[in-house]
CSV table of C-alpha atoms and ligand atoms in Angstrom, one decimal:
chain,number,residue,atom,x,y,z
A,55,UNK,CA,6.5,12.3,29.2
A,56,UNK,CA,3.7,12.0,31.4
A,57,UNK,CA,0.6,13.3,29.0
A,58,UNK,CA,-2.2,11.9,31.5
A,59,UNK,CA,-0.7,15.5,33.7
A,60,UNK,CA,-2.7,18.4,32.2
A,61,UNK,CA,0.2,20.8,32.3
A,62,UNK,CA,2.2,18.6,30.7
A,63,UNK,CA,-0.3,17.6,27.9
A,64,UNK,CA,-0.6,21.5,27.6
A,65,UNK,CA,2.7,22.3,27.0
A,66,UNK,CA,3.3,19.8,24.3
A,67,UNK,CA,0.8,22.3,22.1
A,68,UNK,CA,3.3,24.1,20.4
A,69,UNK,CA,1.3,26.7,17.8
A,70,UNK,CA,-1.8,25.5,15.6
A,71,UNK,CA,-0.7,24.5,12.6
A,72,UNK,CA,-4.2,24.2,10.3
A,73,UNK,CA,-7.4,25.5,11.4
A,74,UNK,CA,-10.5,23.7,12.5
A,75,UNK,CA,-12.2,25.8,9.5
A,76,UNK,CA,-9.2,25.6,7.5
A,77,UNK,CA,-9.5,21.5,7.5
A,78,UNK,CA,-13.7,21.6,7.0
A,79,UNK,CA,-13.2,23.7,3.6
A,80,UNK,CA,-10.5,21.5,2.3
A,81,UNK,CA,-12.8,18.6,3.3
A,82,UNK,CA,-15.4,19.6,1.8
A,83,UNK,CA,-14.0,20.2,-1.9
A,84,UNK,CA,-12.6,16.6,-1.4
A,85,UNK,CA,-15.9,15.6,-1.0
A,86,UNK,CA,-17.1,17.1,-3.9
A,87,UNK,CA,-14.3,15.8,-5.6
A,88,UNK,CA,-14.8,12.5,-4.7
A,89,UNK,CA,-18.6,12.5,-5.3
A,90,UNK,CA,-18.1,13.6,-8.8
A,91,UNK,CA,-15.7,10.9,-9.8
A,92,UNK,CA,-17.2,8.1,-8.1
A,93,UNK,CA,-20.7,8.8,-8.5
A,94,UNK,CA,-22.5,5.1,-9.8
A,95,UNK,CA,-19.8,3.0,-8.6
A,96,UNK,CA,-19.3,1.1,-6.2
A,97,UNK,CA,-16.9,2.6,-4.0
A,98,UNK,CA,-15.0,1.3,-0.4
A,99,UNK,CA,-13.3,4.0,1.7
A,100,UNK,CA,-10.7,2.1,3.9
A,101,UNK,CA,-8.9,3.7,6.3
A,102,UNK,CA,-5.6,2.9,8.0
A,103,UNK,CA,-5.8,2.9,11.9
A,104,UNK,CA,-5.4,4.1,14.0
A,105,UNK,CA,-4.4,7.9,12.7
A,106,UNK,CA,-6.7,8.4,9.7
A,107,UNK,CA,-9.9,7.4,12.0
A,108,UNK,CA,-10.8,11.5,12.3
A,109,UNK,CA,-10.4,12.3,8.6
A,110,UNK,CA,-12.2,9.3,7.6
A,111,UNK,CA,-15.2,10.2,9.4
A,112,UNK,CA,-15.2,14.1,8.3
A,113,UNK,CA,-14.9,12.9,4.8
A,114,UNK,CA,-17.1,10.4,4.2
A,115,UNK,CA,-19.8,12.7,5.1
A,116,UNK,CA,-18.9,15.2,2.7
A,117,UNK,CA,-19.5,12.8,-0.1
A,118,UNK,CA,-22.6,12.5,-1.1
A,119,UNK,CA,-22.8,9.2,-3.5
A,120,UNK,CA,-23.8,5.9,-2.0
A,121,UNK,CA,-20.2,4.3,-0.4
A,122,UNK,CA,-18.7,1.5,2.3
A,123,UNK,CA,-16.4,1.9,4.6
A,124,UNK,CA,-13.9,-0.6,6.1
A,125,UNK,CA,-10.7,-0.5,8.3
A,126,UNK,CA,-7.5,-2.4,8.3
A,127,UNK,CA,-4.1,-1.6,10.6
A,128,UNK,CA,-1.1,-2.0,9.9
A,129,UNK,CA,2.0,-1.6,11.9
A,130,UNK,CA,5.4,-0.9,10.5
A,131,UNK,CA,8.9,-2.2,11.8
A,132,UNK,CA,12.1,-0.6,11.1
A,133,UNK,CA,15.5,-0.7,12.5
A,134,UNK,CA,16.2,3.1,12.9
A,135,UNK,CA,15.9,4.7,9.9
A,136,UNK,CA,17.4,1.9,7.2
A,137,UNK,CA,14.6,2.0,4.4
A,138,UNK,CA,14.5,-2.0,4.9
A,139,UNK,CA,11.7,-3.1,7.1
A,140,UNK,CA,8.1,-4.8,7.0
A,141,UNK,CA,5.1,-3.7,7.5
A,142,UNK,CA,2.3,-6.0,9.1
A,143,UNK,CA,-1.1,-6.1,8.8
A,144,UNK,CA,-2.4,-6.5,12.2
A,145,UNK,CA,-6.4,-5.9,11.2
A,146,UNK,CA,-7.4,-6.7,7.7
A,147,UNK,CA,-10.2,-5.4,5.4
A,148,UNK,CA,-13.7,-7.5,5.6
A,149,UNK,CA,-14.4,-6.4,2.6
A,150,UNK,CA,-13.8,-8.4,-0.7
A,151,UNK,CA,-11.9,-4.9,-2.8
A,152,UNK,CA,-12.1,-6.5,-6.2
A,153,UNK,CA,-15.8,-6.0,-6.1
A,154,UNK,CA,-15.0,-1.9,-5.3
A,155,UNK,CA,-13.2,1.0,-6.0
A,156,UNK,CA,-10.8,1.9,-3.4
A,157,UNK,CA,-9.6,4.6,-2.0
A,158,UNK,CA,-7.1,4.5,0.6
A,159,UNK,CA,-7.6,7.7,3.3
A,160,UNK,CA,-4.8,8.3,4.9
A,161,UNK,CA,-3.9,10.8,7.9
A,162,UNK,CA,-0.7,11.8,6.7
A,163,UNK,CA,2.3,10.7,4.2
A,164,UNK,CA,6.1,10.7,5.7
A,165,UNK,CA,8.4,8.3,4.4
A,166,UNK,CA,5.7,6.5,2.1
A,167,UNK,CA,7.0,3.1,3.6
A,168,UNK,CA,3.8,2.0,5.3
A,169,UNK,CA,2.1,3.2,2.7
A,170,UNK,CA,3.6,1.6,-0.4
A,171,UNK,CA,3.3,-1.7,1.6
A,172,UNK,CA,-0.1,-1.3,1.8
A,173,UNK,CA,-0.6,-0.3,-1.6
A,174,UNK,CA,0.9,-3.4,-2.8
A,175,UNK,CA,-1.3,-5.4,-1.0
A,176,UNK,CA,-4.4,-4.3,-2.1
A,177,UNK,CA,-3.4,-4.0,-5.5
A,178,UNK,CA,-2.3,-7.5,-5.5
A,179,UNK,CA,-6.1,-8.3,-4.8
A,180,UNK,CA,-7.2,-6.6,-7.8
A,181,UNK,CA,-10.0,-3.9,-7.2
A,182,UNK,CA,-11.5,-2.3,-9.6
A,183,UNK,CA,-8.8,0.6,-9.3
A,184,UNK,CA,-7.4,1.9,-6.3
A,185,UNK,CA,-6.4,5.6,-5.4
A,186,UNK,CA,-5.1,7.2,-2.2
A,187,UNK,CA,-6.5,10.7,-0.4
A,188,UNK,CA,-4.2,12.0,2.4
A,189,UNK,CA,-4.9,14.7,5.0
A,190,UNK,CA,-1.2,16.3,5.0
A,191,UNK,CA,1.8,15.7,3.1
A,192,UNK,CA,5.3,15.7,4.2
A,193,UNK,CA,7.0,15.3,0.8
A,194,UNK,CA,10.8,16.5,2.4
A,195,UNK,CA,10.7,13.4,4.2
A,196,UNK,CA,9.9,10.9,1.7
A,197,UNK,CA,12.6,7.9,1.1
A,198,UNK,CA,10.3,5.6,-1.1
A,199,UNK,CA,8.9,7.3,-4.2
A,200,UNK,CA,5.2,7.2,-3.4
A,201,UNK,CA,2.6,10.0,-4.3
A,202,UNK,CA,-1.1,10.6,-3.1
A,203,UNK,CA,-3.8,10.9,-5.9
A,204,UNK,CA,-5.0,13.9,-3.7
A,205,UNK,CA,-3.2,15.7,-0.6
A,206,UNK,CA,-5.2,18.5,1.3
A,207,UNK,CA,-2.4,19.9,2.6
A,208,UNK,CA,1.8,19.9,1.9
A,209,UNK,CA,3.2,20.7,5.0
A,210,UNK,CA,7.3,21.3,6.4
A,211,UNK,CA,9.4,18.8,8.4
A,212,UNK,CA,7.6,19.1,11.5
A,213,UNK,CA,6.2,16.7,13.9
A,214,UNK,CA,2.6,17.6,14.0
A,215,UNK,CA,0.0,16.4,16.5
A,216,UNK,CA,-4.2,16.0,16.2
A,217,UNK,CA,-7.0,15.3,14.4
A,218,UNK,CA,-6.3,12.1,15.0
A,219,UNK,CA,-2.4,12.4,14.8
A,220,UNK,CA,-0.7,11.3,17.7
A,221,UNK,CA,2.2,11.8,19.7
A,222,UNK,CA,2.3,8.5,22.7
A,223,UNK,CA,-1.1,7.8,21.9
A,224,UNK,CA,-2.4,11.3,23.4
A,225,UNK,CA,-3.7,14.5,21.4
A,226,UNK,CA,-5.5,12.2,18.5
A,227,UNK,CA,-9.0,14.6,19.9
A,228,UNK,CA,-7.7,17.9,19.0
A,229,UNK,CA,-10.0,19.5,16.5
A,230,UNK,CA,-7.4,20.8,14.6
A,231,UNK,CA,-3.4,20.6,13.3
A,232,UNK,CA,-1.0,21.6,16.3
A,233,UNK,CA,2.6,21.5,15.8
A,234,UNK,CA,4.0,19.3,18.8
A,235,UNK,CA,6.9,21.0,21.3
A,236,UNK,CA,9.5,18.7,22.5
A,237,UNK,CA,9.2,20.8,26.0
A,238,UNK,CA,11.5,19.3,28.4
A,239,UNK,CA,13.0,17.1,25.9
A,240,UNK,CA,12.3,14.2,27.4
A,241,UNK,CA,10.8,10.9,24.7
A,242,UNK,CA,7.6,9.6,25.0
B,264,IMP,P1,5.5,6.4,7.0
B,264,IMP,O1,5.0,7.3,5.8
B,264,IMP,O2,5.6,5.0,6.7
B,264,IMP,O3,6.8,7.0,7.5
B,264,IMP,O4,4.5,6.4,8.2
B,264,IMP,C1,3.5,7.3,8.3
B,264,IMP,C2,2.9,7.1,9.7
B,264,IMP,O5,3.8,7.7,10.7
B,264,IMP,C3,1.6,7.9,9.7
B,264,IMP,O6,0.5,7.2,9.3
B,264,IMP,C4,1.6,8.4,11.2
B,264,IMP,O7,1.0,7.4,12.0
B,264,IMP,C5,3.1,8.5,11.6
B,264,IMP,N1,3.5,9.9,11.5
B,264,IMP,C6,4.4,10.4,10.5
B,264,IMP,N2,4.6,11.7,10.7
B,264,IMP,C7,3.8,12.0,11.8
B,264,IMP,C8,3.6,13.3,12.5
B,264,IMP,O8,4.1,14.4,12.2
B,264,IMP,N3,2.8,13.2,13.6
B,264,IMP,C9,2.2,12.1,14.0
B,264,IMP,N4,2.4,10.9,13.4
B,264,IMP,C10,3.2,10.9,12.3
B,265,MG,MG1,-1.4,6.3,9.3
Protein backbone atom coordinates (compact mmCIF):
# COMPACT_ATOMS: atom_id res chain seq x y z
CA UNK A 1 0.00 0.00 0.00
CA UNK A 2 1.19 3.23 -1.01
CA UNK A 3 -0.10 5.64 2.04
CA UNK A 4 2.24 8.76 0.94
CA UNK A 5 -1.08 8.77 -2.21
CA UNK A 6 -3.83 10.74 -0.50
CA UNK A 7 -6.55 8.64 -1.90
CA UNK A 8 -5.10 5.78 -0.80
CA UNK A 9 -4.35 7.11 2.81
CA UNK A 10 -8.09 8.07 2.66
CA UNK A 11 -9.51 4.94 2.00
CA UNK A 12 -7.71 3.04 4.66
CA UNK A 13 -10.20 5.24 7.18
CA UNK A 14 -12.70 2.86 7.68
CA UNK A 15 -15.38 4.44 10.41
CA UNK A 16 -14.25 6.43 13.62
CA UNK A 17 -14.00 4.23 16.23
CA UNK A 18 -13.66 6.75 19.57
CA UNK A 19 -14.25 10.32 19.48
CA UNK A 20 -11.79 13.17 19.77
CA UNK A 21 -14.09 14.20 22.81
CA UNK A 22 -14.78 10.78 23.64
CA UNK A 23 -10.80 10.20 24.37
CA UNK A 24 -10.34 14.03 26.20
CA UNK A 25 -13.14 12.93 28.91
CA UNK A 26 -11.72 9.51 29.56
CA UNK A 27 -8.28 11.36 29.82
CA UNK A 28 -9.21 13.56 31.88
CA UNK A 29 -10.76 11.22 34.75
CA UNK A 30 -7.35 9.38 34.40
CA UNK A 31 -5.77 12.34 35.25
CA UNK A 32 -7.69 12.87 38.14
CA UNK A 33 -7.22 9.50 39.00
CA UNK A 34 -3.68 9.49 38.74
CA UNK A 35 -3.27 12.84 40.61
CA UNK A 36 -5.08 11.51 43.56
CA UNK A 37 -3.04 8.43 44.09
CA UNK A 38 0.24 9.78 43.41
CA UNK A 39 0.05 13.08 44.81
CA UNK A 40 3.61 13.48 47.17
CA UNK A 41 5.43 10.92 45.40
CA UNK A 42 7.74 10.85 43.25
CA UNK A 43 6.32 9.61 40.22
CA UNK A 44 7.99 8.64 36.40
CA UNK A 45 5.57 8.26 33.48
CA UNK A 46 7.38 6.11 30.85
CA UNK A 47 6.09 5.50 27.76
CA UNK A 48 6.73 2.83 25.15
CA UNK A 49 7.55 4.17 21.58
CA UNK A 50 6.71 4.70 19.37
CA UNK A 51 2.66 4.16 19.68
CA UNK A 52 1.89 5.52 23.22
CA UNK A 53 3.77 8.96 22.24
CA UNK A 54 0.03 10.73 21.75
CA UNK A 55 -1.51 9.46 24.89
CA UNK A 56 1.44 10.15 26.84
CA UNK A 57 1.37 13.73 26.11
CA UNK A 58 -2.55 14.20 26.62
CA UNK A 59 -2.21 12.56 29.88
CA UNK A 60 0.42 13.91 31.50
CA UNK A 61 -1.19 17.23 31.31
CA UNK A 62 -4.21 16.18 32.93
CA UNK A 63 -2.40 15.40 36.01
CA UNK A 64 -1.77 17.82 38.05
CA UNK A 65 0.92 16.61 40.82
CA UNK A 66 4.60 17.25 40.20
CA UNK A 67 5.95 14.06 37.70
CA UNK A 68 8.94 12.96 35.09
CA UNK A 69 8.67 11.53 32.15
CA UNK A 70 11.02 9.19 30.24
CA UNK A 71 10.81 6.98 27.07
CA UNK A 72 12.22 3.56 26.31
CA UNK A 73 11.34 1.29 22.88
CA UNK A 74 11.13 -1.83 22.55
CA UNK A 75 10.66 -4.03 19.59
CA UNK A 76 9.16 -7.44 19.65
CA UNK A 77 10.17 -10.56 17.42
CA UNK A 78 8.00 -13.42 16.82
CA UNK A 79 7.80 -16.16 14.32
CA UNK A 80 4.10 -15.89 13.20
CA UNK A 81 2.09 -16.14 15.88
CA UNK A 82 3.98 -18.97 18.29
CA UNK A 83 3.75 -17.27 21.84
CA UNK A 84 7.75 -17.87 21.91
CA UNK A 85 9.64 -14.80 20.99
CA UNK A 86 11.87 -11.82 22.58
CA UNK A 87 11.37 -8.67 23.01
CA UNK A 88 14.33 -6.09 22.70
CA UNK A 89 14.86 -3.03 24.12
CA UNK A 90 16.19 -0.82 21.48
CA UNK A 91 15.93 2.64 23.72
CA UNK A 92 16.22 2.33 27.44
CA UNK A 93 14.96 4.56 30.36
CA UNK A 94 17.53 7.40 31.61
CA UNK A 95 16.00 7.37 34.49
CA UNK A 96 17.14 5.34 37.63
CA UNK A 97 12.99 3.72 38.45
CA UNK A 98 13.96 2.53 41.90
CA UNK A 99 13.99 6.09 43.02
CA UNK A 100 10.14 6.47 41.46
CA UNK A 101 6.85 5.24 41.03
CA UNK A 102 6.17 3.94 37.69
CA UNK A 103 3.67 3.83 35.61
CA UNK A 104 3.86 2.29 32.39
CA UNK A 105 1.47 4.24 29.52
CA UNK A 106 0.75 2.24 26.99
CA UNK A 107 -1.26 2.85 23.56
CA UNK A 108 -2.90 -0.27 23.51
CA UNK A 109 -2.88 -4.04 24.92
CA UNK A 110 -3.13 -7.08 22.25
CA UNK A 111 -1.44 -10.16 23.01
CA UNK A 112 0.32 -8.72 26.32
CA UNK A 113 3.68 -10.20 24.97
CA UNK A 114 5.54 -6.94 24.67
CA UNK A 115 4.17 -5.89 27.44
CA UNK A 116 4.88 -8.54 30.04
CA UNK A 117 8.47 -8.34 28.74
CA UNK A 118 8.64 -5.05 29.72
CA UNK A 119 7.04 -5.43 32.88
CA UNK A 120 9.58 -7.83 33.93
CA UNK A 121 12.30 -5.68 33.32
CA UNK A 122 11.49 -2.89 35.23
CA UNK A 123 10.32 -4.83 38.00
CA UNK A 124 13.51 -6.59 38.08
CA UNK A 125 15.00 -2.96 38.85
CA UNK A 126 12.92 -2.55 41.76
CA UNK A 127 10.90 0.84 41.73
CA UNK A 128 9.05 1.82 44.30
CA UNK A 129 5.91 0.05 42.69
CA UNK A 130 5.06 -0.03 39.23
CA UNK A 131 1.47 0.06 37.52
CA UNK A 132 0.38 0.17 33.93
CA UNK A 133 -2.41 2.70 32.17
CA UNK A 134 -3.41 1.73 28.66
CA UNK A 135 -5.45 3.74 26.04
CA UNK A 136 -7.56 0.63 24.60
CA UNK A 137 -7.80 -2.87 25.49
CA UNK A 138 -8.15 -5.76 23.27
CA UNK A 139 -8.67 -8.45 25.88
CA UNK A 140 -10.14 -11.20 22.95
CA UNK A 141 -6.70 -11.31 21.71
CA UNK A 142 -4.64 -11.81 24.66
CA UNK A 143 -2.28 -15.13 24.72
CA UNK A 144 -0.16 -14.14 27.88
CA UNK A 145 -2.21 -13.45 31.08
CA UNK A 146 -1.43 -9.81 31.55
CA UNK A 147 -3.85 -7.02 32.86
CA UNK A 148 -3.66 -3.11 32.93
CA UNK A 149 -4.08 -1.45 36.37
CA UNK A 150 -6.38 1.05 34.32
CA UNK A 151 -7.79 0.71 30.55
CA UNK A 152 -9.84 3.73 29.13
CA UNK A 153 -11.32 1.82 26.75
CA UNK A 154 -12.14 -2.30 25.99
CA UNK A 155 -12.43 -2.53 22.52
CA UNK A 156 -13.40 -5.80 19.68
CA UNK A 157 -10.91 -7.61 17.51
CA UNK A 158 -10.33 -4.92 15.22
CA UNK A 159 -7.32 -3.40 13.79
CA UNK A 160 -7.57 0.14 14.79
CA UNK A 161 -5.52 3.04 13.44
CA UNK A 162 -4.57 6.79 15.25
CA UNK A 163 -3.76 8.74 17.93
CA UNK A 164 -0.65 7.52 17.65
CA UNK A 165 -1.63 3.97 16.40
CA UNK A 166 -0.28 2.97 13.32
CA UNK A 167 -0.74 1.02 10.45
CA UNK A 168 3.02 1.19 8.01
CA UNK A 169 4.04 3.95 9.99
CA UNK A 170 1.22 6.35 8.62
CA UNK A 171 -2.09 7.54 10.42
CA UNK A 172 -0.18 7.86 14.03
CA UNK A 173 -1.66 12.05 13.61
CA UNK A 174 -5.24 11.31 13.60
CA UNK A 175 -7.00 13.02 16.38
CA UNK A 176 -9.02 10.25 17.09
CA UNK A 177 -9.72 6.11 17.01
CA UNK A 178 -10.46 5.01 13.31
CA UNK A 179 -11.01 1.47 12.54
CA UNK A 180 -8.48 0.67 9.61
CA UNK A 181 -10.05 -0.92 5.99
CA UNK A 182 -7.94 -3.40 4.34
CA UNK A 183 -9.29 -1.65 0.88
CA UNK A 184 -7.66 -3.39 -1.86
CA UNK A 185 -6.29 -5.99 0.27
CA UNK A 186 -3.04 -5.51 -0.52
CA UNK A 187 -0.19 -5.61 2.97
CA UNK A 188 1.60 -2.82 4.01
P1 LIG B 1 1.36 -7.09 21.88
O1 LIG B 1 0.41 -6.74 23.01
O2 LIG B 1 2.69 -7.58 22.31
O3 LIG B 1 0.69 -7.97 20.87
O4 LIG B 1 1.74 -5.80 21.08
C1 LIG B 1 1.08 -4.63 21.20
C2 LIG B 1 1.62 -3.69 20.16
O5 LIG B 1 1.17 -4.08 18.85
C3 LIG B 1 1.06 -2.32 20.42
O6 LIG B 1 1.90 -1.57 21.27
C4 LIG B 1 0.94 -1.76 19.03
O7 LIG B 1 2.14 -1.15 18.65
C5 LIG B 1 0.68 -2.97 18.15
N1 LIG B 1 -0.76 -3.15 17.90
C6 LIG B 1 -1.58 -4.09 18.40
N2 LIG B 1 -2.84 -3.95 17.96
C7 LIG B 1 -2.82 -2.87 17.17
C8 LIG B 1 -3.86 -2.19 16.41
O8 LIG B 1 -5.06 -2.53 16.39
N3 LIG B 1 -3.44 -1.10 15.71
C9 LIG B 1 -2.15 -0.65 15.70
N4 LIG B 1 -1.17 -1.25 16.39
C10 LIG B 1 -1.52 -2.35 17.12
MG1 LIG C 1 2.99 0.04 22.04
Amino acid sequence: MNFADPETYRSGINRVLISEDEIKEAIKKAGKMISDSYDGRPLLLVSVLKGAFVFLADLCRAVDVPCEIDFMEAKSYYADTKSSGSVAITMDLKHDISKYHVIIVEDIIDTGRTLSEVIKLLKAREPLSLRVITLLDKPSRRVVELEADYSLFTIPDLFVIGYGLDYGEYYRNLPYIAEYSEGGGEDA
